[in-house]
PDB file of C-alpha atoms in Angstrom:
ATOM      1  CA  UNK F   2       0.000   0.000   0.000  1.00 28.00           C
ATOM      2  CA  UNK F   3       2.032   3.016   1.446  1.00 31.00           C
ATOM      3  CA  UNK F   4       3.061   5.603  -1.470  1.00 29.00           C
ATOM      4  CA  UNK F   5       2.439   3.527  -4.295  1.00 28.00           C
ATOM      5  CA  UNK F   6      -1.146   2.888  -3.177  1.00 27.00           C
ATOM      6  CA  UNK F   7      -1.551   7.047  -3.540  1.00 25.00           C
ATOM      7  CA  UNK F   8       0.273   7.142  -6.332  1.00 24.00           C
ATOM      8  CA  UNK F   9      -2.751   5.310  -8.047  1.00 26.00           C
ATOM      9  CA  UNK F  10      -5.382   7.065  -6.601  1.00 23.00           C
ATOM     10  CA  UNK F  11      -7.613   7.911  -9.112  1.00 31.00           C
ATOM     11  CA  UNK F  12      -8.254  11.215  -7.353  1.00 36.00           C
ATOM     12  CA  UNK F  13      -4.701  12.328  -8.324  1.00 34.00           C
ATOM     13  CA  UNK F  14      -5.272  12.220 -12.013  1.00 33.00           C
ATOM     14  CA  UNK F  15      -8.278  14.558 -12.348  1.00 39.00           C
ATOM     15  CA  UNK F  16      -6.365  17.389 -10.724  1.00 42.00           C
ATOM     16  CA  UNK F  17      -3.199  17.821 -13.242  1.00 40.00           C
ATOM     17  CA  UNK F  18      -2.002  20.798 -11.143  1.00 44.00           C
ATOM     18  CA  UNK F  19      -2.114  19.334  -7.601  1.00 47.00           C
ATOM     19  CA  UNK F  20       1.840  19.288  -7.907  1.00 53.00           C
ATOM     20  CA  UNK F  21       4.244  21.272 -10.695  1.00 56.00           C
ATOM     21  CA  UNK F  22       6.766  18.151 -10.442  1.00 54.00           C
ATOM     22  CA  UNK F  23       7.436  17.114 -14.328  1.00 58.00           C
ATOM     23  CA  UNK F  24       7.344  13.741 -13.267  1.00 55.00           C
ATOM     24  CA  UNK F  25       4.100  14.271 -11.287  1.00 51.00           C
ATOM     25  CA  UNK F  26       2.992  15.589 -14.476  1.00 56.00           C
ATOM     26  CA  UNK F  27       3.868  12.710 -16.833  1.00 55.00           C
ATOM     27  CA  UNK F  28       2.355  10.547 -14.453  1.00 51.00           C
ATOM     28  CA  UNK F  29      -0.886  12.255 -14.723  1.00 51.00           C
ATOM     29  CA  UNK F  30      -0.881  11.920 -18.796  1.00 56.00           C
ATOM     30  CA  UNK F  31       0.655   8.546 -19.181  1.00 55.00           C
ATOM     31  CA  UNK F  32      -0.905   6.952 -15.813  1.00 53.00           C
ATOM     32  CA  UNK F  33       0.132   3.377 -15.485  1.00 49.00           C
ATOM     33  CA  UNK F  34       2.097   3.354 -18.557  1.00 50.00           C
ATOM     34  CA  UNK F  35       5.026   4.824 -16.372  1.00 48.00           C
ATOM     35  CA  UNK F  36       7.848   3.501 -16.121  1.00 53.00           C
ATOM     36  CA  UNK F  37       9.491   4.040 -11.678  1.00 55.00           C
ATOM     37  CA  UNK F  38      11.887   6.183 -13.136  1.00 57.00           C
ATOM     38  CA  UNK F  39       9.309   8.567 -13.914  1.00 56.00           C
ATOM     39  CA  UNK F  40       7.325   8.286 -10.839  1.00 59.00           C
ATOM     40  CA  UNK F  41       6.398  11.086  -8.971  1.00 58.00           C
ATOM     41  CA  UNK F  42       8.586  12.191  -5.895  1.00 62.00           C
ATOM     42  CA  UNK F  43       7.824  11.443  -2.590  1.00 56.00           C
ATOM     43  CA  UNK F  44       7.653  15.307  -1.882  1.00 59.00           C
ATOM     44  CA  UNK F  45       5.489  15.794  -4.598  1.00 60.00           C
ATOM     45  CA  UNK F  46       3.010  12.813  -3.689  1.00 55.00           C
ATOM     46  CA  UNK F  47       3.125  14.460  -0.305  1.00 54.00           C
ATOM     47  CA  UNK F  48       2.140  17.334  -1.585  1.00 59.00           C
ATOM     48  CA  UNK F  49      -0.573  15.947  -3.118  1.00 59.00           C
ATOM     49  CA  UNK F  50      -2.117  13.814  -0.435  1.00 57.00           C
ATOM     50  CA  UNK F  51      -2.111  16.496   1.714  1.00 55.00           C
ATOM     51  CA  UNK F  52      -4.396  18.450  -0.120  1.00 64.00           C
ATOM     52  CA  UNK F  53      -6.489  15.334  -1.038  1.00 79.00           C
ATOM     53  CA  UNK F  54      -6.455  14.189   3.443  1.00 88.00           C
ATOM     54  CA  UNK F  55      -6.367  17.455   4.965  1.00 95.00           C
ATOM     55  CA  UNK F  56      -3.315  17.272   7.925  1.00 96.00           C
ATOM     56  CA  UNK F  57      -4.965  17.924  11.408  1.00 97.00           C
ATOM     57  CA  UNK F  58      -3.368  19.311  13.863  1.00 97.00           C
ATOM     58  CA  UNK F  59      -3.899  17.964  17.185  1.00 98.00           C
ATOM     59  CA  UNK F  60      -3.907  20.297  20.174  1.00 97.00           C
ATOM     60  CA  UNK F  61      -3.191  18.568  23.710  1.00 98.00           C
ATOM     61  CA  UNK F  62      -2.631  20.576  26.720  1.00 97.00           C
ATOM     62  CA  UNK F  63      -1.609  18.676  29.493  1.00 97.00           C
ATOM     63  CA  UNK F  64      -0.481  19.009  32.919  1.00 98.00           C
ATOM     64  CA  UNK F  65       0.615  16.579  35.374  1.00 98.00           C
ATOM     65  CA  UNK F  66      -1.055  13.842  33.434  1.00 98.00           C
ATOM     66  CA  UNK F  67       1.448  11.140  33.887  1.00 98.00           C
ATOM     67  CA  UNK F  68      -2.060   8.658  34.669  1.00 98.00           C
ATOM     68  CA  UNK F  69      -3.708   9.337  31.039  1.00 98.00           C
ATOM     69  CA  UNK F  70      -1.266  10.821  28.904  1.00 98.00           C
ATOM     70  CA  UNK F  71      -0.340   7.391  27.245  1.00 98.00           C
ATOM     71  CA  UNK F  72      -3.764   6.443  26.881  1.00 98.00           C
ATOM     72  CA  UNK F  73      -4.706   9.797  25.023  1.00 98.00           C
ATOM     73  CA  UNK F  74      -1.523   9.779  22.466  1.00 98.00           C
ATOM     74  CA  UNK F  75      -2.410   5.706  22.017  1.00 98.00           C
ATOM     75  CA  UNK F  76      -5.687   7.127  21.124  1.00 98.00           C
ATOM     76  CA  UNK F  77      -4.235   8.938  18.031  1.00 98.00           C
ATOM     77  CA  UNK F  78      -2.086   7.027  17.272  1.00 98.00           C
ATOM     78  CA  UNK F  79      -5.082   4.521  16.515  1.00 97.00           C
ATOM     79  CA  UNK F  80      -6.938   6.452  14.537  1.00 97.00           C
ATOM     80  CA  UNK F  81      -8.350   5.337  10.868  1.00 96.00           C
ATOM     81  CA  UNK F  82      -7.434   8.884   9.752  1.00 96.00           C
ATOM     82  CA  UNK F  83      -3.528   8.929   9.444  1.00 95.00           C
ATOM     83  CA  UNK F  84      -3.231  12.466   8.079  1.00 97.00           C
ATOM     84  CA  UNK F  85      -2.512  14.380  11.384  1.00 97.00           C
ATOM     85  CA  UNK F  86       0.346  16.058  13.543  1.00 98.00           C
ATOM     86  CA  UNK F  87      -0.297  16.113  17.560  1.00 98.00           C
ATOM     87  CA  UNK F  88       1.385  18.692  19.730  1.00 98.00           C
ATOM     88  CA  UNK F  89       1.780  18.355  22.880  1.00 98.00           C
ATOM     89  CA  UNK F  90       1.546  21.554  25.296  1.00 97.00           C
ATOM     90  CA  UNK F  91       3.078  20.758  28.363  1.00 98.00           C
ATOM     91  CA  UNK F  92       2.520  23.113  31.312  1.00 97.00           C
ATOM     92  CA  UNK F  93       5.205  22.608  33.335  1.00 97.00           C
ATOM     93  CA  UNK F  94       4.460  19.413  34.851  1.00 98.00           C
ATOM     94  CA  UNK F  95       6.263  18.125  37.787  1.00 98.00           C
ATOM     95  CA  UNK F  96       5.165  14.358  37.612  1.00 98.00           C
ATOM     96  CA  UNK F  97       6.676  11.577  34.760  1.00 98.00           C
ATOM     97  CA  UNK F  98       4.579  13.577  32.119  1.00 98.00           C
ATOM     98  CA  UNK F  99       7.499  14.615  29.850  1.00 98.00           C
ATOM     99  CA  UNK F 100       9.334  10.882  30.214  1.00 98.00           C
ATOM    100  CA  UNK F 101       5.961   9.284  29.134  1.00 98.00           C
ATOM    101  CA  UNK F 102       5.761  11.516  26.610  1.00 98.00           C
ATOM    102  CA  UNK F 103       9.002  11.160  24.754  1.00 97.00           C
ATOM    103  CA  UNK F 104       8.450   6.864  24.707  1.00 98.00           C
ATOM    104  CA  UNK F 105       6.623   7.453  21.849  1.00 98.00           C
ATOM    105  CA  UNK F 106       8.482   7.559  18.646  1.00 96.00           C
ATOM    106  CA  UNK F 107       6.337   8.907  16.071  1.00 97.00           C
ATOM    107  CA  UNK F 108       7.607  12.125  14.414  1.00 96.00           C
ATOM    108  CA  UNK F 109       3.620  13.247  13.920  1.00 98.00           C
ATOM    109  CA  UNK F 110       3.926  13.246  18.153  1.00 98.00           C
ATOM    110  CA  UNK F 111       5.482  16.943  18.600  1.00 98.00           C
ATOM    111  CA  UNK F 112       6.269  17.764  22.538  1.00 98.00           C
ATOM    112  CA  UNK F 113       6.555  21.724  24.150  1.00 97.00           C
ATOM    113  CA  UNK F 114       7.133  22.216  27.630  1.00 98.00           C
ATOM    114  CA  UNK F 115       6.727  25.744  28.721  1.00 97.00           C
ATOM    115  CA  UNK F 116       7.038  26.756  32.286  1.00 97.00           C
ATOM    116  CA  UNK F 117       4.030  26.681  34.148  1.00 96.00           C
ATOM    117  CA  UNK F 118       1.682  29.397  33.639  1.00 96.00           C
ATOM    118  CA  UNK F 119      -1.447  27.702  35.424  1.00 94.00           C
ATOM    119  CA  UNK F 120      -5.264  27.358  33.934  1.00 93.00           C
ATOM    120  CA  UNK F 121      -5.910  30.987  33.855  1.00 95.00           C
ATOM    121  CA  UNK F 122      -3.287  31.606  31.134  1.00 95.00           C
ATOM    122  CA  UNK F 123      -4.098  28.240  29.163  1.00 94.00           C
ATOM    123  CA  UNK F 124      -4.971  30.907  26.409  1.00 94.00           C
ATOM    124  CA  UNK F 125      -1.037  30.982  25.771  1.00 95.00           C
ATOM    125  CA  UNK F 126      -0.839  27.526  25.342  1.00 94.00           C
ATOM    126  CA  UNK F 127      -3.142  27.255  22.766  1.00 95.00           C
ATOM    127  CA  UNK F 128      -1.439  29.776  20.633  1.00 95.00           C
ATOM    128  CA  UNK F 129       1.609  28.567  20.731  1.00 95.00           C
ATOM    129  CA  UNK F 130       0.478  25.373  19.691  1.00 96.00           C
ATOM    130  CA  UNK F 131      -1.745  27.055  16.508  1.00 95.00           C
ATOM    131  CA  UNK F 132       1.710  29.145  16.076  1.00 96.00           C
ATOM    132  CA  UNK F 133       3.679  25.899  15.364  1.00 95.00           C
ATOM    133  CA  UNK F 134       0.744  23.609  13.465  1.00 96.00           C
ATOM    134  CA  UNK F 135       0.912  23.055   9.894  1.00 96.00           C
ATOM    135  CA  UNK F 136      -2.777  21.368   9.852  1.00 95.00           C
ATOM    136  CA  UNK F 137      -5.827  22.856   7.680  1.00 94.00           C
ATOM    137  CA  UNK F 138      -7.799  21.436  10.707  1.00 96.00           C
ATOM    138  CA  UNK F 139      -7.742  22.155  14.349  1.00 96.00           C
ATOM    139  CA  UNK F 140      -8.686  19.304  16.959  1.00 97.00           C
ATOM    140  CA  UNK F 141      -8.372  19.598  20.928  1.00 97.00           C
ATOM    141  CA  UNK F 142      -7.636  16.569  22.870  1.00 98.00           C
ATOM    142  CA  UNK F 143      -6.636  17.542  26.591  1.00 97.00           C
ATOM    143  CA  UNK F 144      -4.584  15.528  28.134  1.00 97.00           C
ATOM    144  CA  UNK F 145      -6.348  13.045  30.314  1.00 97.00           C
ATOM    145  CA  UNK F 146      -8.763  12.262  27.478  1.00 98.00           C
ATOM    146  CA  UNK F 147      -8.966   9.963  24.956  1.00 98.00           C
ATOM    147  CA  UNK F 148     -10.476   9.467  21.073  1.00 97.00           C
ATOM    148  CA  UNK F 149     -12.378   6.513  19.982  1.00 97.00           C
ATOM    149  CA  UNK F 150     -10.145   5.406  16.759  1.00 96.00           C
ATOM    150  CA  UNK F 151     -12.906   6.966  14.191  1.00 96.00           C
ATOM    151  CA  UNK F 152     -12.942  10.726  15.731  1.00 96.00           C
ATOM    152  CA  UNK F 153     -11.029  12.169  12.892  1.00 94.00           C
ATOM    153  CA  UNK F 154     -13.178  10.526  10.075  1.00 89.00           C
TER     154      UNK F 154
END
């Protein structure tokens, strides 16, 4: 499956200028006729699922949630929907939050720790986190909650 999967997509081929790569656009003409050497980059098919599955950016403030944190990044990392980024706020905790954290390897899991600056000032946390998304989408997941694996659908 993986690239070559969305590099048949029939989506792809009625929307010629999703990508400006040359090979991207041979591909689009020629279809299956392609030979791999004129496949189009992984950049470019990148590019182009991205605008086909919309990246969502995940917003999870969290503080002192060493209990639930693994449960609510499990939860995304379950989901059906693969196109999104989480970041991780972290408030300053003083428990195993940041250790728990950093267990998980995948590079959509993106982890901030600011010093505290307590629930009145959560405001700040959420803009730094939209300041550092890339998604088209916005989702908020605190931190000692959890998804059920077709939330993003």
């Amino acid at each position: 499956m993986g690239l070559e999967y969305l590099a048949r997509r029939s989506d792809y081929r009625t929307n010629s200028t999703a990508c400006s790569d040359p090979c991207w656009q041979s591909f689009i003409k020629n279809g299956e006729k392609n030979d791999k050497a004129n496949r189009p980059t992984i950049s470019c098919l990148q590019e182009v699922s991205m605008a086909i599955d919309p990246l969502v950016s995940i917003i999870t403030p969290t503080y002192n949630h060493e209990n639930f944190i693994s449960e609510c990044l499990e939860s995304v990392l379950a989901q059906s929907y693969a196109s999104w980024e989480q970041i991780v706020i972290d408030d300053g905790s003083t428990d195993k939050t940041a250790k728990i954290v950093s267990q998980f390897k995948d590079d959509r899991i993106k982890y901030i720790r600011q010093d505290n600056k307590g629930i009145l000032r959560l405001g700040e946390s959420y803009n730094l986190a939209l300041q550092i998304s890339k998604g088209e989408y916005i989702a908020v997941l605190e931190g000692d909650d959890f998804w059920p694996s077709d939330k993003l659908e």
